[in-house]
Tab-separated table of C-alpha atoms in Angstrom:
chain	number	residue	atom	x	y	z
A	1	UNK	CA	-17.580	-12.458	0.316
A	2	UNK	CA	-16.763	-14.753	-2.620
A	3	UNK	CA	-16.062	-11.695	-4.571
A	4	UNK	CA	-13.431	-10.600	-2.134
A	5	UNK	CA	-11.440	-13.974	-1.611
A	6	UNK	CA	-10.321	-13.653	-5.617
A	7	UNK	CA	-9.149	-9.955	-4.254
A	8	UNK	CA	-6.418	-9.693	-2.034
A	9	UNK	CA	-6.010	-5.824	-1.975
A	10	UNK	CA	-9.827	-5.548	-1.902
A	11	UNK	CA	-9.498	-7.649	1.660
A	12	UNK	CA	-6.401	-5.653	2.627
A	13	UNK	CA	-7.677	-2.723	1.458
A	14	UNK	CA	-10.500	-3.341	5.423
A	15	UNK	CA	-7.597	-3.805	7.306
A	16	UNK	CA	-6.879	-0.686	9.760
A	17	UNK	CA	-4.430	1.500	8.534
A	18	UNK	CA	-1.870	0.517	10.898
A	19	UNK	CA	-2.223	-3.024	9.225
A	20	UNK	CA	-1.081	-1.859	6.120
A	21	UNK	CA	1.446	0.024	7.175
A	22	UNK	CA	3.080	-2.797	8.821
A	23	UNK	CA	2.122	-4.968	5.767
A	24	UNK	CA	4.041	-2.487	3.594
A	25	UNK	CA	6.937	-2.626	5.923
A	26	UNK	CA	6.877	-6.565	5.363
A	27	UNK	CA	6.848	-6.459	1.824
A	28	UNK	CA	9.345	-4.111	1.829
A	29	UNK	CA	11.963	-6.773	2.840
A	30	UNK	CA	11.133	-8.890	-0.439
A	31	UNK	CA	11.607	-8.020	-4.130
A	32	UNK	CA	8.391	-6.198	-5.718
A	33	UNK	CA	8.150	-9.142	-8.498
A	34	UNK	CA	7.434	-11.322	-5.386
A	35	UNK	CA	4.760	-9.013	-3.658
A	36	UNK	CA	1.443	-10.434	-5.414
A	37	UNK	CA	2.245	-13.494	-4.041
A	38	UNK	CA	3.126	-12.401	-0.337
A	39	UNK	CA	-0.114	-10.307	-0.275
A	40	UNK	CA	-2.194	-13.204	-1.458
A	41	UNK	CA	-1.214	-14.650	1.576
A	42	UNK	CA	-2.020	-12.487	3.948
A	43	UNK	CA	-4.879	-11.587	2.168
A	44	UNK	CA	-5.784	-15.012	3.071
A	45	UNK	CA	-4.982	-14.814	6.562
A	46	UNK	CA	-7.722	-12.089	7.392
A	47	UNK	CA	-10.191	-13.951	4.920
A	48	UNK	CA	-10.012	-16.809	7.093
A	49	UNK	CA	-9.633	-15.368	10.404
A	50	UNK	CA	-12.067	-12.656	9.552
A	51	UNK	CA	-9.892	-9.932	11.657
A	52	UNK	CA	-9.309	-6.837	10.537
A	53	UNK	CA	-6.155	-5.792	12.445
A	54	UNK	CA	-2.483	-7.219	12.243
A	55	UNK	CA	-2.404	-7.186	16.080
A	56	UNK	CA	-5.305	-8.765	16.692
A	57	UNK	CA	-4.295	-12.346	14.856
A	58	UNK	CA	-2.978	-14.959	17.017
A	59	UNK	CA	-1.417	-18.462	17.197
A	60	UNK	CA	-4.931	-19.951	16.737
A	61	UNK	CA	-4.967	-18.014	13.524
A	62	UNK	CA	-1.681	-19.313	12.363
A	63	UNK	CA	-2.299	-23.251	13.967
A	64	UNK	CA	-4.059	-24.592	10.594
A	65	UNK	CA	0.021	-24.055	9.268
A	66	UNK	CA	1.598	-25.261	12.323
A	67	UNK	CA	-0.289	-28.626	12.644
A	68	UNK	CA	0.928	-29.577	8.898
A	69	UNK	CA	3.871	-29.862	10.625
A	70	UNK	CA	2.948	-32.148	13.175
A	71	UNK	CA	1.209	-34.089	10.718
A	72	UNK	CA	3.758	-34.050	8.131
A	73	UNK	CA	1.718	-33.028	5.930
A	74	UNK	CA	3.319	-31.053	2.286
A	75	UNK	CA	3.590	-27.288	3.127
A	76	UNK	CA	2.572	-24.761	0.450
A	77	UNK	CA	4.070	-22.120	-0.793
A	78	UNK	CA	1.467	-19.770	0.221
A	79	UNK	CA	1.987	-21.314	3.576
A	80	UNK	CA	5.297	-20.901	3.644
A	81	UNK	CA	4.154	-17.449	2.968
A	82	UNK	CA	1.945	-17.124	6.065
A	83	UNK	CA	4.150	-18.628	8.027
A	84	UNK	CA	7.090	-16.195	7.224
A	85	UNK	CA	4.331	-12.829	7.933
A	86	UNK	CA	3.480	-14.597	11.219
A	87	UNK	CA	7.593	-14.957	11.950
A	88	UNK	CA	7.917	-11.267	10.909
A	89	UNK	CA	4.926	-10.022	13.895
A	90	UNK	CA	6.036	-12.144	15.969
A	91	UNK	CA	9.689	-10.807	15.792
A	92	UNK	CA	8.446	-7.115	15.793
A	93	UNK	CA	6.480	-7.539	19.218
A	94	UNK	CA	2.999	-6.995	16.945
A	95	UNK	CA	1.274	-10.143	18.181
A	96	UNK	CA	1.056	-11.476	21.123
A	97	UNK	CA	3.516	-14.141	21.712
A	98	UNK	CA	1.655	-16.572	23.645
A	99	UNK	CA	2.253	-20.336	21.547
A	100	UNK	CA	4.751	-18.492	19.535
A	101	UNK	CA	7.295	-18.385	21.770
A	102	UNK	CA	7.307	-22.252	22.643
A	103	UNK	CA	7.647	-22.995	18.952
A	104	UNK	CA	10.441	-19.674	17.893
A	105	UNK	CA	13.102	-18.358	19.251
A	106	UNK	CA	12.443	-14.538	19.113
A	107	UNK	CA	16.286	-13.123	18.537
A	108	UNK	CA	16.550	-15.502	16.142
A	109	UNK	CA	13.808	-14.239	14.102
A	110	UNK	CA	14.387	-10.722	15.128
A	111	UNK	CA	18.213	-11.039	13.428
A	112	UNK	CA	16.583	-12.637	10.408
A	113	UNK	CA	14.686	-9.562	9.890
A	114	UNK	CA	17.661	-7.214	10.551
A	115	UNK	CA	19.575	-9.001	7.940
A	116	UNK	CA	16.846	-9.361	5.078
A	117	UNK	CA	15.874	-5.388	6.119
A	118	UNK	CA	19.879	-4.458	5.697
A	119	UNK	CA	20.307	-7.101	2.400
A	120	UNK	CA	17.192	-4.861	1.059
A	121	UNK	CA	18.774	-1.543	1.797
A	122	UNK	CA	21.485	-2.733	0.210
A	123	UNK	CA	19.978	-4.081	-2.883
A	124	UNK	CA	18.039	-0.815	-3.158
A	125	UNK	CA	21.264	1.533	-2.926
A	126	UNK	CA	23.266	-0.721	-5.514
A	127	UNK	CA	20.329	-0.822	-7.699
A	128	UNK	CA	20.471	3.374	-7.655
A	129	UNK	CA	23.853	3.786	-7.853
A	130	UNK	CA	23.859	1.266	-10.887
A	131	UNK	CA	20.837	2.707	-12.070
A	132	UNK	CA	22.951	6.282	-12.750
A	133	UNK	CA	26.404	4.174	-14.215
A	134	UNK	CA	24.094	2.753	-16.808
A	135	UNK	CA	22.820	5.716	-17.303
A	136	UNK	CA	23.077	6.918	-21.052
A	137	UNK	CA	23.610	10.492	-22.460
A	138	UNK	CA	20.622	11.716	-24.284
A	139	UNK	CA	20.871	12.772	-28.044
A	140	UNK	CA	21.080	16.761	-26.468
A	141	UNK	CA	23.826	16.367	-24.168
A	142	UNK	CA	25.840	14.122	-26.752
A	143	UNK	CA	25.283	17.535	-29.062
A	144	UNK	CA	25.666	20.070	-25.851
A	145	UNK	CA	29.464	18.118	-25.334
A	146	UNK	CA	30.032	18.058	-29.218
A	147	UNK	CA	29.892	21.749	-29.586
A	148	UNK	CA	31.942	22.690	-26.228
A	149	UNK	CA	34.630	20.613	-28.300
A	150	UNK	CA	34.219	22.266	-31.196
A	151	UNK	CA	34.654	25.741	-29.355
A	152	UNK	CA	38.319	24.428	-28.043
């Protein structure tokens, strides 16, 4: 198994396909420079919990973040990470909600979502539409409009 902890997709890559898909839908929230990181994380969750199903993780799976908390102990990145994916299946009704829901307020997570899933919509249609302004006119085309104004 050593092998697979220093491969995240390897581990995702045993999830059940539903798990992926709502993996992808997570990652489709954040910008793709940041996915590595995201899906080292939960990479990490199903190395540790040894699950191989989204819906099957629970708060038990997700304590080892929550008591660095109580303990105020330094939160990592990666668990910030975690803790976000957890937030995200939580708010989507894909875990069940038992010790999440004295911790989280659901509609406040669920509205998060909604906003980072509109802001990436967004993002996505200005990137296209800039994509086509800076788009540049190819050697041909400069000729092709050359010779129609030649013609008049």
């Amino acid at each position: 198994m050593k092998e697979m902890k220093n491969n995240p997709r390897a581990i995702l890559s045993n999830l059940k396909i539903d798990s992926n898909e709502i993996i992808e839908s997570y990652l489709q929230l954040y910008s793709e420079s940041s996915h590595n990181q995201y899906i080292s994380s939960i990479a990490d969750i199903f190395n540790v919990s040894r699950k191989n199903s989204v819906r099957d993780l629970t708060f038990d799976d997700y304590r080892s973040i929550y008591q660095k908390y109580n303990q105020d102990e330094k939160k990592t990145a990666q668990d910030s990470y975690k803790e976000t994916f957890f937030k995200f299946l939580y708010a989507n009704d894909l875990i069940d909600s038992k010790g999440f829901s004295d911790i989280w307020i659901k509609e406040d997570w669920i509205r998060y979502f909604l906003k980072k899933l509109n802001d990436a919509d967004n993002n996505s249609d200005n990137h296209k539409e800039n994509a086509k302004d800076d788009r540049s006119l190819s050697f041909s085309e400069i000729l092709r409009i050359q010779e129609i104004l030649d013609q008049e």
